[in-house]
mmCIF file of C-alpha atoms in Angstrom:
data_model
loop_
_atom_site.group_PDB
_atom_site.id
_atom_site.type_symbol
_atom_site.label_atom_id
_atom_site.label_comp_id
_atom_site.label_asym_id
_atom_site.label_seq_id
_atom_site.Cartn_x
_atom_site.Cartn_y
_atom_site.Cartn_z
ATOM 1 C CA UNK A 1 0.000 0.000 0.000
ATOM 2 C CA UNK A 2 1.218 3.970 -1.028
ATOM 3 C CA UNK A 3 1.768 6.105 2.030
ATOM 4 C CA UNK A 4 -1.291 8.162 1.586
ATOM 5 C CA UNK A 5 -1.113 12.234 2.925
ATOM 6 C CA UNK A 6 -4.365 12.093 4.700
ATOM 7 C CA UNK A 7 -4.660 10.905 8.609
ATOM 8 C CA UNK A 8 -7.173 7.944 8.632
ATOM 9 C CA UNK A 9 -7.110 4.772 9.552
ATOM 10 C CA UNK A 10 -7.589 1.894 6.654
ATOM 11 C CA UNK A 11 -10.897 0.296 6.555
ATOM 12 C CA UNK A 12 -10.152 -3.022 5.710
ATOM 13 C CA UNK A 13 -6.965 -4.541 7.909
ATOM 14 C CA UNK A 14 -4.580 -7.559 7.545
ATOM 15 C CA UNK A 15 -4.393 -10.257 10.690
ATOM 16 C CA UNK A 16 -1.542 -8.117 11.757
ATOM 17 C CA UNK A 17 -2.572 -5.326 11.217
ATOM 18 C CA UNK A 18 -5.860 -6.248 13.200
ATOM 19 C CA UNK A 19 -4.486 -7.771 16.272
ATOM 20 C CA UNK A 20 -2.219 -4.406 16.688
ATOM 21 C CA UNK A 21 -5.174 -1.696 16.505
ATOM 22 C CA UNK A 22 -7.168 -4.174 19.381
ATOM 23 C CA UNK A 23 -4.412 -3.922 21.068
ATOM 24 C CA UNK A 24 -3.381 -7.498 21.504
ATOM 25 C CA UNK A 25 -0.826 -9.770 19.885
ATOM 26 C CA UNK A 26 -1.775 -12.192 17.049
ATOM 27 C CA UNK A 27 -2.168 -15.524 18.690
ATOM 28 C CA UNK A 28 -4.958 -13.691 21.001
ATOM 29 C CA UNK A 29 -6.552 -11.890 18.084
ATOM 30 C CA UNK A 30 -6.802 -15.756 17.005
ATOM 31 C CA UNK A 31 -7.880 -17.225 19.612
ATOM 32 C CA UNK A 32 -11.107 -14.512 20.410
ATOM 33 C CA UNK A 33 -11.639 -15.282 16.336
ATOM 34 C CA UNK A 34 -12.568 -18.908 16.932
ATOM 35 C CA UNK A 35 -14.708 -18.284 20.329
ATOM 36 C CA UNK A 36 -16.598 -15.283 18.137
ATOM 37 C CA UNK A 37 -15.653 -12.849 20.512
ATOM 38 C CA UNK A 38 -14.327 -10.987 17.289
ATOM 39 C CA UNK A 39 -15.149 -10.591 14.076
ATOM 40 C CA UNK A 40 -13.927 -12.879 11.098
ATOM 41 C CA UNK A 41 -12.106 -11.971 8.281
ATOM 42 C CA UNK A 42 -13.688 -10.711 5.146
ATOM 43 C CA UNK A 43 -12.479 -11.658 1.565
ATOM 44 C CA UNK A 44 -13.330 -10.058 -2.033
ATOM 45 C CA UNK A 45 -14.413 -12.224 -4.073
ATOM 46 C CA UNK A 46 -11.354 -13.779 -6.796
ATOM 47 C CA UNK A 47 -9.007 -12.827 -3.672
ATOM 48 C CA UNK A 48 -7.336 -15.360 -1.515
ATOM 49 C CA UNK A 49 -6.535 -12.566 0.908
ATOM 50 C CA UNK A 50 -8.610 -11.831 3.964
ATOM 51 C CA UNK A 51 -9.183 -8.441 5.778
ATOM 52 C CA UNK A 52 -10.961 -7.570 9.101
ATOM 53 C CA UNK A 53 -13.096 -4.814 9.179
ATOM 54 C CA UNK A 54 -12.110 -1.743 10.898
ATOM 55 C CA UNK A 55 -16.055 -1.104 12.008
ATOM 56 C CA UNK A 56 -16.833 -4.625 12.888
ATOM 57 C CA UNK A 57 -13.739 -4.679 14.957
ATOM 58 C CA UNK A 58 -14.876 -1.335 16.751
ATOM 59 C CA UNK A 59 -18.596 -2.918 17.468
ATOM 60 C CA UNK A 60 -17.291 -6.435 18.666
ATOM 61 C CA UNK A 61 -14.795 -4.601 21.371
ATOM 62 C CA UNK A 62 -17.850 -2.126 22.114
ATOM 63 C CA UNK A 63 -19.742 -5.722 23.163
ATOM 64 C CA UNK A 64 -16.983 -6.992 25.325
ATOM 65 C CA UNK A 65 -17.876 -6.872 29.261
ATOM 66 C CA UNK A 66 -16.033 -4.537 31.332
ATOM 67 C CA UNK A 67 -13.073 -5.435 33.621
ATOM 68 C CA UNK A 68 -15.779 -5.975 36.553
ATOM 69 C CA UNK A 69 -18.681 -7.418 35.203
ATOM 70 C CA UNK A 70 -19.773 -11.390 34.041
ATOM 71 C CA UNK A 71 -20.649 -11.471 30.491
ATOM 72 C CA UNK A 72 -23.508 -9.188 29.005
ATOM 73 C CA UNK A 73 -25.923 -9.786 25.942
ATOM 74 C CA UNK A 74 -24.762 -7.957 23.008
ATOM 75 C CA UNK A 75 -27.642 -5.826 20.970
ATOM 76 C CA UNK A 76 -27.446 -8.521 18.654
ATOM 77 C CA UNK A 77 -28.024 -10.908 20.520
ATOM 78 C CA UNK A 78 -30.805 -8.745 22.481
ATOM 79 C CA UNK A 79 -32.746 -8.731 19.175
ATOM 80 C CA UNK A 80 -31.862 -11.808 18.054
ATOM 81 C CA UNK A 81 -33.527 -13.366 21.520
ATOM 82 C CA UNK A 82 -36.500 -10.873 21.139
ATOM 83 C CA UNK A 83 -37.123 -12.477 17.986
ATOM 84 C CA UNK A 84 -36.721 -16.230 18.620
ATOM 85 C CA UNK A 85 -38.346 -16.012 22.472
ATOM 86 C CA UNK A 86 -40.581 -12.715 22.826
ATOM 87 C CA UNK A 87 -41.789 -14.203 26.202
ATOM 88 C CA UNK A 88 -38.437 -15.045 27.593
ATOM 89 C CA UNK A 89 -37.517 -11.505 26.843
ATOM 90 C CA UNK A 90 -40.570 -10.433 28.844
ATOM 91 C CA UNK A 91 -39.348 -12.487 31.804
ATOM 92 C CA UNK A 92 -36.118 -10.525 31.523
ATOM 93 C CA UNK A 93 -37.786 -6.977 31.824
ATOM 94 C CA UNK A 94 -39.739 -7.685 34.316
ATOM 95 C CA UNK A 95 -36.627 -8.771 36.814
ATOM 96 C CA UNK A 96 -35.076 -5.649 35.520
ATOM 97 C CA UNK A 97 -38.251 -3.793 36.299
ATOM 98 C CA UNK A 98 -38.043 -5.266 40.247
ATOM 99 C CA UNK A 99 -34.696 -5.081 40.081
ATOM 100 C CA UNK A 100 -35.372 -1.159 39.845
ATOM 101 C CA UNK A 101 -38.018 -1.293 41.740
ATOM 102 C CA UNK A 102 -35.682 -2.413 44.586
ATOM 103 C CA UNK A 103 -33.367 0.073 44.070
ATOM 104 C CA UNK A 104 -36.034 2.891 44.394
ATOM 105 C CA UNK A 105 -37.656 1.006 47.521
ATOM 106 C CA UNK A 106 -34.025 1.223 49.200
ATOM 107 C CA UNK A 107 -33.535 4.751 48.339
ATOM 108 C CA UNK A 108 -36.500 5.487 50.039
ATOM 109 C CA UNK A 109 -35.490 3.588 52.922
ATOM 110 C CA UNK A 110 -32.548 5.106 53.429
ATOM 111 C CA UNK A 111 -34.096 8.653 53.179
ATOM 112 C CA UNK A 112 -36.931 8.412 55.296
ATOM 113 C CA UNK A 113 -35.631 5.343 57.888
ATOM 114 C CA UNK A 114 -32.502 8.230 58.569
ATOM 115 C CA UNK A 115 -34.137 11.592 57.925
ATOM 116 C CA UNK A 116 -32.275 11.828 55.543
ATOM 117 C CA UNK A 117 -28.779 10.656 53.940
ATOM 118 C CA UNK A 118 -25.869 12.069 52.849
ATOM 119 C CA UNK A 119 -25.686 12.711 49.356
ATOM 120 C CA UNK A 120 -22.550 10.296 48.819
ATOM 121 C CA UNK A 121 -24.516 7.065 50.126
ATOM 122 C CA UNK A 122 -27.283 8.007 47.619
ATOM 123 C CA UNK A 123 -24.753 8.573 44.646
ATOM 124 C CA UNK A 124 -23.183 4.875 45.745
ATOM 125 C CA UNK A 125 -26.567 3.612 45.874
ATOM 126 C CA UNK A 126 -28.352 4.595 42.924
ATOM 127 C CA UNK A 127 -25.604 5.401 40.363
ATOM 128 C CA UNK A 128 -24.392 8.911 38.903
ATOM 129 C CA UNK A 129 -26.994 8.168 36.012
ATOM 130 C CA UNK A 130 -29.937 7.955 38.862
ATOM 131 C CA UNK A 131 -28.816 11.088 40.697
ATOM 132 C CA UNK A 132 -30.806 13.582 40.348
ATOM 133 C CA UNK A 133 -33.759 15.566 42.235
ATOM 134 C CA UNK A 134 -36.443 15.333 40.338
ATOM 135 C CA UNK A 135 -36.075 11.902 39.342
ATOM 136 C CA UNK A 136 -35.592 10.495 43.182
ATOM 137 C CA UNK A 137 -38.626 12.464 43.887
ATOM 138 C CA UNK A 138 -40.513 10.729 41.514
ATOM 139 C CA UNK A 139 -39.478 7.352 41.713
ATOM 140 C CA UNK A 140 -39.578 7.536 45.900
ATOM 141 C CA UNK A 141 -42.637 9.244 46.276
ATOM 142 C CA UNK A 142 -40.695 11.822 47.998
ATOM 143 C CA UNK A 143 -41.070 15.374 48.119
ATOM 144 C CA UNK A 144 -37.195 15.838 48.296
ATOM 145 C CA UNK A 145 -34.754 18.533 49.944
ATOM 146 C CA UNK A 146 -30.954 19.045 49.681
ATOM 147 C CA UNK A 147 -29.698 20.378 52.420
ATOM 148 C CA UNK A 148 -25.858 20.440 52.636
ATOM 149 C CA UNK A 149 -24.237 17.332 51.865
ATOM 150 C CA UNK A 150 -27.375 15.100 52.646
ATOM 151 C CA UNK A 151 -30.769 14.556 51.063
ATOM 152 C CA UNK A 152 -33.962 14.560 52.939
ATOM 153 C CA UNK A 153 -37.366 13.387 52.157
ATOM 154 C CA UNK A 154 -41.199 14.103 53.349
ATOM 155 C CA UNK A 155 -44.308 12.053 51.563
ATOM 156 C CA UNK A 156 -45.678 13.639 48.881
#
């Protein structure tokens, strides 16, 4: 390939090539080939050479877990299982729904069991995503109050 003058990354990538922009040597990039944990290679037709894509590459290291969790679903195989078993989807939801649920019920808990609770124990609990105001008023049920560093709480 010509050294090119503009700053992009190819789209298209040899085995080498691959296993260097994951970040991991060859005989890894192998090895997470065969369990499908990455992409396989892609070939032009009339061309014995293969290529991973650049994209697919991106997506399949988007779907891998982080350091501290067990394995997730990926989104395609969230649609793929909404597809083949709609009602074993529904089972999933609804844990996540009490799952929530939970969460909310234990916020409240905490808030009114205390009079009140400092605003760390709530971030811990409920995730930076969760904290906020308006939404913890609304999922506890709680007409809520910040005073300080801790939340407090009177039924609405």
């Amino acid at each position: 390939m010509k050294n090119d003058p503009y700053a992009y990354p190819p789209r298209l990538m040899n085995r080498v090539e691959a296993a260097r922009y994951v970040g991991i040597s060859t005989t890894t990039f192998d090895r997470l080939v065969a369990q499908g944990q990455l992409p396989k290679s892609k070939r032009f037709s009339g061309n014995s050479r293969v290529m991973w894509d650049r994209i697919a590459l991106d997506l399949a290291v988007n779907d891998l877990p982080d350091a501290d969790e067990g394995p997730r679903q990926t989104l395609t195989q969230q649609m793929l299982e909404q597809y083949r078993n709609p009602e074993k989807v529904k089972e999933r939801e609804e844990r996540e729904r009490q799952a929530e649920q939970r969460l909310w019920d234990e916020a409240r808990r905490l808030i009114v069991r205390d009079s009140g609770v400092a605003w760390g124990t709530l971030a811990n609990l409920l995730g930076r995503d969760k904290y906020d105001p308006a939404l913890i008023s609304e999922k506890t049920g709680l007409n809520i109050e910040r005073t300080g560093g801790a939340w407090f709480g009177t039924p609405k």
